[in-house]
Amino acid sequence: MSTPPLIAIVDDDGSVRAAINNLLKSHGYIVHTFVSAEEFLRSPHLNGTSCVIADVQMSIMGGLDLLAHMRDHGYGAPFIFITAFPDDRVRVRALSAGAICFLAKPFAGQHLIRCLDTALDKHRGGASA
Amino acid sequence: MGSLIASAMLFVFPFAVSAYFFAPPPFNLRMDDPQTLPVIVAFVVVSIVGTHLIEKVRRERNVALEAAARLRRGAAGLRDREKQWREIFEHSPVMHFIVNTTGMVLNVNTFGATQLGYAPSELVGHSVLNVFLEDDRPFVRERVSLCIETVGQSHTWEIQKIRKDGSVLWVRESAKAMLGADDKLVVLIACEDITERKRTETALRRSEAHLAQAQELSRTGSFGWNVATGEVHWSKETFRIFQYDPSTQPTPQLVVDRTHPEDRADVRETIERAVPNEEDFEHEYRLLMPDGSVKHLHAVVRATRNAFGDIEFIGAVTDITAAKQAEQQLRRSEAYLAEAQHLSHTGSWSWDVHRLEFVYRSAETDRLFGFEPGQAVSIETIRSRIHPDDLPRLQDVPRQAIIRNGGHFEYDFRILLPDGAMRRIHSVAHAVVGSDGNVSELIGTHMDVTEQHAARERLERALAALRESEQRFRDYAETASDWLWETGPDHRVTLLSEHTSAAGLPASEVVGLLRWEIARDFDAEPEKWHQHRATLDARLPFRDFIYRTLTQMGSPIYVRTSGRPFFDADNNFLGYRGVSTDITATIRADQAERELRKAQAELAHVTRVTTLGELTTSIAHEINQPLAAIVTNGEACLGWLGRETPDLSAARRSVEWIIEDGIRASEVIRRIRALAKKGEIEMVPLDINDIVQEVIALVTRELVGHQVKLRTELAPALPLILGDRVQLQQVITNLVMNGIEAMQMVRDRPRELMIQSSRDDMGHVHLAVTDCGIGITEDDADRVFNPFFTTKSSGLGMGLSICRSIVEAHGGSLSIARKQEPGATFQFVLPFHKEVVS
C-alpha cells in the first residue's frame, strides 16, 4: 500500500460519472473521471490505474471495446462494467472478457464497493505476483 | 212769256179779292159804360190805322185795275207772245211737265219726252207717276200734293226717272202749282238732268265707302295736317286706331298723348325734323291704349302744298300690331324651327328637279353639307359632298319620285365633308306635283343619323357580344354538373335548368316547391334551416348551404346551393337565383377521409406504442441513468456522513445532485408518457429545433447502439410553426429510426445521420433527415409512403404513411429529397405559424 489505488471512471453520462466519483471519494478512493474511452486512453493515468469502472454503451468506443483494446496493449487493470440497459448477451461477453463485475444501473453503492475491493485485491495480487 | 204774265195776274188777283172781302165796317160807336172809354180810344186808333190801310189797298186796287185794262189792251199781243213762249217751252233744253192735280200729264215738252225715250203724245194724258220708280211714286205724289197746297211756292227735289227702255235718269225737279188758263190748278215741273252729277256723287260715295272699308280692312287710317292753320283731318279708321271718339277735334297732340312713353321722344323728333324741312317721312311706333294694350303703328307721311301754298302733311297710319305679332311669332317660330333642326340634326330643303338646285335649304341643311349659310352651291359642289358609292342612287331619287308621281319616300346616303368626316343621312321627302301634273319639286328633310348609326352598330356589337356571352354561359351552365335555379318572392322554385335531371332531380317535380319541402334533413337539423330561412327573410345572398334530399330513384344525395336575391328596376324583390351542386361524392369522400384519418390515428397510436417498444432500451437507459446517479449519490452522502469527521458540505452537495437527478428522471418519464398518450391533438406554436432536441434525447441510445454518429445543422431563430408536439416528435423519431435502420448494413463507412433545419423563402420551415444507408430504389420511392408498404421484415409499413398524414394535417408536405446510394434524405416542410408571420 505504498501508493493508494487509482480508480478510473469512464462514462459519457455526466451525472452518473459525478455520482460514482462522489461515492468513491466518500470512501477515500482516489478517482479520475473520463468522458469517453478515447479520453481515458490518452490519459497519463492510464498506466497507474488500479481499476477501471466503464459504461458499456458509449458512442465511438464502448466499455467492452476499451477492455479489449487495453488487454491488447498489455494493460491488465481490472474492469467493472456498468450499464443502464442490462443485456444478458453483453453480460456474458463482459464477464468472459474478464470483467470483475457487471452492474446494472441503478446499483447499490455497497455492491460497487465490494466489486471494487475484489478488483483491487485481484489487481494487488496480480501486481504482487 | 204769256205764262209769266198769266202767273203775275194770278198772283195779284187773290190779293185784290181778299182786300175787298176782308175790309171791316166803317162805324159802330156806343158807350154804355165809362169803362169802355179806353176801348173806344183803342177802337178810334185802330179805325184810323185801318182807314189808312184801306186807303192804301184802294190805291193798289186802282193800280191793278189800270194794269188789267192795260192787259186787256195787250191781249192780242199776248197771244203772239204766248205762242213764242210755247215754242220756247217746246224746245227748251230742259224737261218740262205740266200736270193737273191728279198727276195727269197735261203737257210735256218734246225735249223732255225725248229725254225719256217717249214721244210727247205717249205721256200726255197719262199719269206722271209712270215715269217714276214704283218705290218713288208715293214720294212724287206727296211732292205734287205739297205743291198744290202751297200754290205758287216753288219746291225742289231730286229723283230718278225711268226711261221707256228702263234706264234711269236722275233729275232735279223744281215745281210749283199755279192756276191754269181755265182757273184750274196745274203743277208746273221743270226737270234738270243731274244723272252725271248723281253718278259722280254715287261714285264718290262708293269710293268713300270703299276707302273707309279699305281703311277698316287694312287697319289703315288716313289723315291730313295743315301745319300753317293747324287744321287736322282724320279718317274714321284713324279715330278707331287711336281709339278717340269721332266727334273729337283731332290734333297732333292727341297722337303724342297716345304714343307709347318709350316711343314718344322718337315720334316727336321725327315730326319736328319733318315739319321745318317739309320732307316726307315714314316711321313705326307704338301706342299705349287706355286699356294698357300696345299697338304697333306704321305711318307713311307725304309733305304736299295745297292750293293756297300751305304745307300739308298727308299720311296713312297702319295698325301693324297683328303683323308685328305675326312677324315676332314667325321669327320665334323660325328660331324654334332652326333650333329644333339643329337639335335634331334635321335639315329641311326643297329641290327643283328641273333646274337641279335647291329652291330652299334650312341652316341645318347647310350645316349637314358643310355649306356656308346662303352660299350659292352648284350641282357639282353638292355631288362632291356625296359619298361616291351613294351618288348613283341619290341621282336616281328624283327619277323615282317622278315615276311614282308624288307620295312620301325615304332614302339613305352619306355625306363626305371636306375635312374627311362622314355623315350618314336619312332622308324623307315627297314630290310636289305642279299644275301641269308633273313633279316639279321635291320637299324633304335630311336627318343626320351618324350617331344613331354608330350607336346602332355599337348596340349590335354589344348584342352580338351579349349573345355570345349568353351562349357561352349557357354552354358553361349546361355542361357543368351544377344546375341553375330560380325562386319567386315566396321562395318557391320557379325555374330549374334542364340538365338537373342528370342529378336525378326532375325539374317538373321540383318547380313550385319550397327548398325545405325538397330537403329531407329539415327535421333533423332545425337550427340549420332556421338560419337559412332567416337569411332568405333578410334577402341576403347565401353561399354553400348544404342539405340532403332524395333523387327520383329515392337515393339520398347531398346538395350544396348558393344563391343571391334579385330585384327589378324599382328595387322590388323578385326572388333568388342560384346554383346547386350534387356534392354527395364529396361528402362521401369527406366521410371516407374522416374514417381514414380515424384509422390512421389509431394506427399512429399503435405505431407509437410499437416505437416505444423499440425504444425500450433507450428509455430504460434514460431512466436508469438518473436513477443510478441518485442511488450512488445517496450512498455517497451516507459515506460522507459516516466518516469520522462527517463531511457535511460533501453530503449536502450529494443531496443536491440527488434532487437534480430525480428531476431529470421525472422529466424522462414525462416525455415517455407523452409519447405513449393517446390524447387529443394539441396544436400549439412550436420551435422545430426544440422538437429535434427532444427526439435526439429519446434516440441517443439507439444511435449509440447502432454506432451511428449524429450530426445536426439547426438554423438558429427559426419562425415558429403551429403543430402537435408529440405527433411531430413521432414523425422525426420515425425518420431517424428509419435512417438508423437503413445504415444497419453499412460496414465500409462511418454511419452518419444528419438532421438539418432551415427556413425557405416560401414561408416554410424545412426539416431534413439524411442517412448514408442503402438508399431507396426508384420503384420503392413511389411506394414508400403507401400504407402497408415496407422494406423491413419486421415493420408494419405504416410509419411513412402516417408521417405523411401527420405532416399534411399540419399543412405541410413530406417527401424524399435524395434517394440514390449512398443513403437517402427525407424531408418535410411546414408553414410558419400565421401569427408569427403576420
PDB file of C-alpha atoms in Angstrom, chain A residues 10-52:
ATOM      1  CA  VAL A  10     -15.252   6.209 -17.906  1.00  0.00           C
ATOM      2  CA  ASP A  11     -18.901   7.194 -18.575  1.00  0.00           C
ATOM      3  CA  ASP A  12     -20.402   9.598 -21.052  1.00  0.00           C
ATOM      4  CA  ASP A  13     -23.256  10.392 -18.635  1.00  0.00           C
ATOM      5  CA  GLY A  14     -22.053  13.312 -16.560  1.00  0.00           C
ATOM      6  CA  SER A  15     -24.326  12.853 -13.579  1.00  0.00           C
ATOM      7  CA  VAL A  16     -23.527   9.135 -13.231  1.00  0.00           C
ATOM      8  CA  ARG A  17     -19.840   9.919 -13.543  1.00  0.00           C
ATOM      9  CA  ALA A  18     -20.090  12.599 -10.859  1.00  0.00           C
ATOM     10  CA  ALA A  19     -22.162  10.373  -8.574  1.00  0.00           C
ATOM     11  CA  ILE A  20     -19.688   7.444  -8.686  1.00  0.00           C
ATOM     12  CA  ASN A  21     -16.809   9.849  -8.203  1.00  0.00           C
ATOM     13  CA  ASN A  22     -18.653  11.266  -5.205  1.00  0.00           C
ATOM     14  CA  LEU A  23     -19.320   7.840  -3.708  1.00  0.00           C
ATOM     15  CA  LEU A  24     -15.779   6.565  -4.109  1.00  0.00           C
ATOM     16  CA  LYS A  25     -14.280   9.751  -2.756  1.00  0.00           C
ATOM     17  CA  SER A  26     -16.518   9.486   0.289  1.00  0.00           C
ATOM     18  CA  HIS A  27     -14.881   6.081   0.825  1.00  0.00           C
ATOM     19  CA  GLY A  28     -11.449   7.568   0.419  1.00  0.00           C
ATOM     20  CA  TYR A  29     -10.553   6.389  -3.029  1.00  0.00           C
ATOM     21  CA  ILE A  30      -8.572   8.394  -5.469  1.00  0.00           C
ATOM     22  CA  VAL A  31     -10.646   8.731  -8.569  1.00  0.00           C
ATOM     23  CA  HIS A  32     -10.178  10.053 -12.088  1.00  0.00           C
ATOM     24  CA  THR A  33     -13.150  10.523 -14.363  1.00  0.00           C
ATOM     25  CA  PHE A  34     -13.229  10.378 -18.151  1.00  0.00           C
ATOM     26  CA  VAL A  35     -15.997  11.353 -20.593  1.00  0.00           C
ATOM     27  CA  SER A  36     -15.007   8.754 -23.129  1.00  0.00           C
ATOM     28  CA  ALA A  37     -12.781   5.762 -23.696  1.00  0.00           C
ATOM     29  CA  GLU A  38     -10.611   7.782 -26.031  1.00  0.00           C
ATOM     30  CA  GLU A  39     -10.008  10.411 -23.336  1.00  0.00           C
ATOM     31  CA  PHE A  40      -9.006   7.705 -20.894  1.00  0.00           C
ATOM     32  CA  LEU A  41      -6.659   6.029 -23.331  1.00  0.00           C
ATOM     33  CA  ARG A  42      -4.923   9.324 -23.983  1.00  0.00           C
ATOM     34  CA  SER A  43      -4.675   9.976 -20.215  1.00  0.00           C
ATOM     35  CA  PRO A  44      -1.290   9.872 -18.395  1.00  0.00           C
ATOM     36  CA  HIS A  45      -3.094   7.956 -15.657  1.00  0.00           C
ATOM     37  CA  LEU A  46      -3.685   5.019 -17.908  1.00  0.00           C
ATOM     38  CA  ASN A  47      -0.677   3.181 -16.631  1.00  0.00           C
ATOM     39  CA  GLY A  48      -1.261   3.755 -12.933  1.00  0.00           C
ATOM     40  CA  THR A  49      -4.906   2.924 -12.908  1.00  0.00           C
ATOM     41  CA  SER A  50      -5.796   0.160 -10.463  1.00  0.00           C
ATOM     42  CA  CYS A  51      -9.350  -0.369 -11.616  1.00  0.00           C
ATOM     43  CA  VAL A  52     -11.497   0.834 -14.473  1.00  0.00           C
TER      44      VAL A  52
END
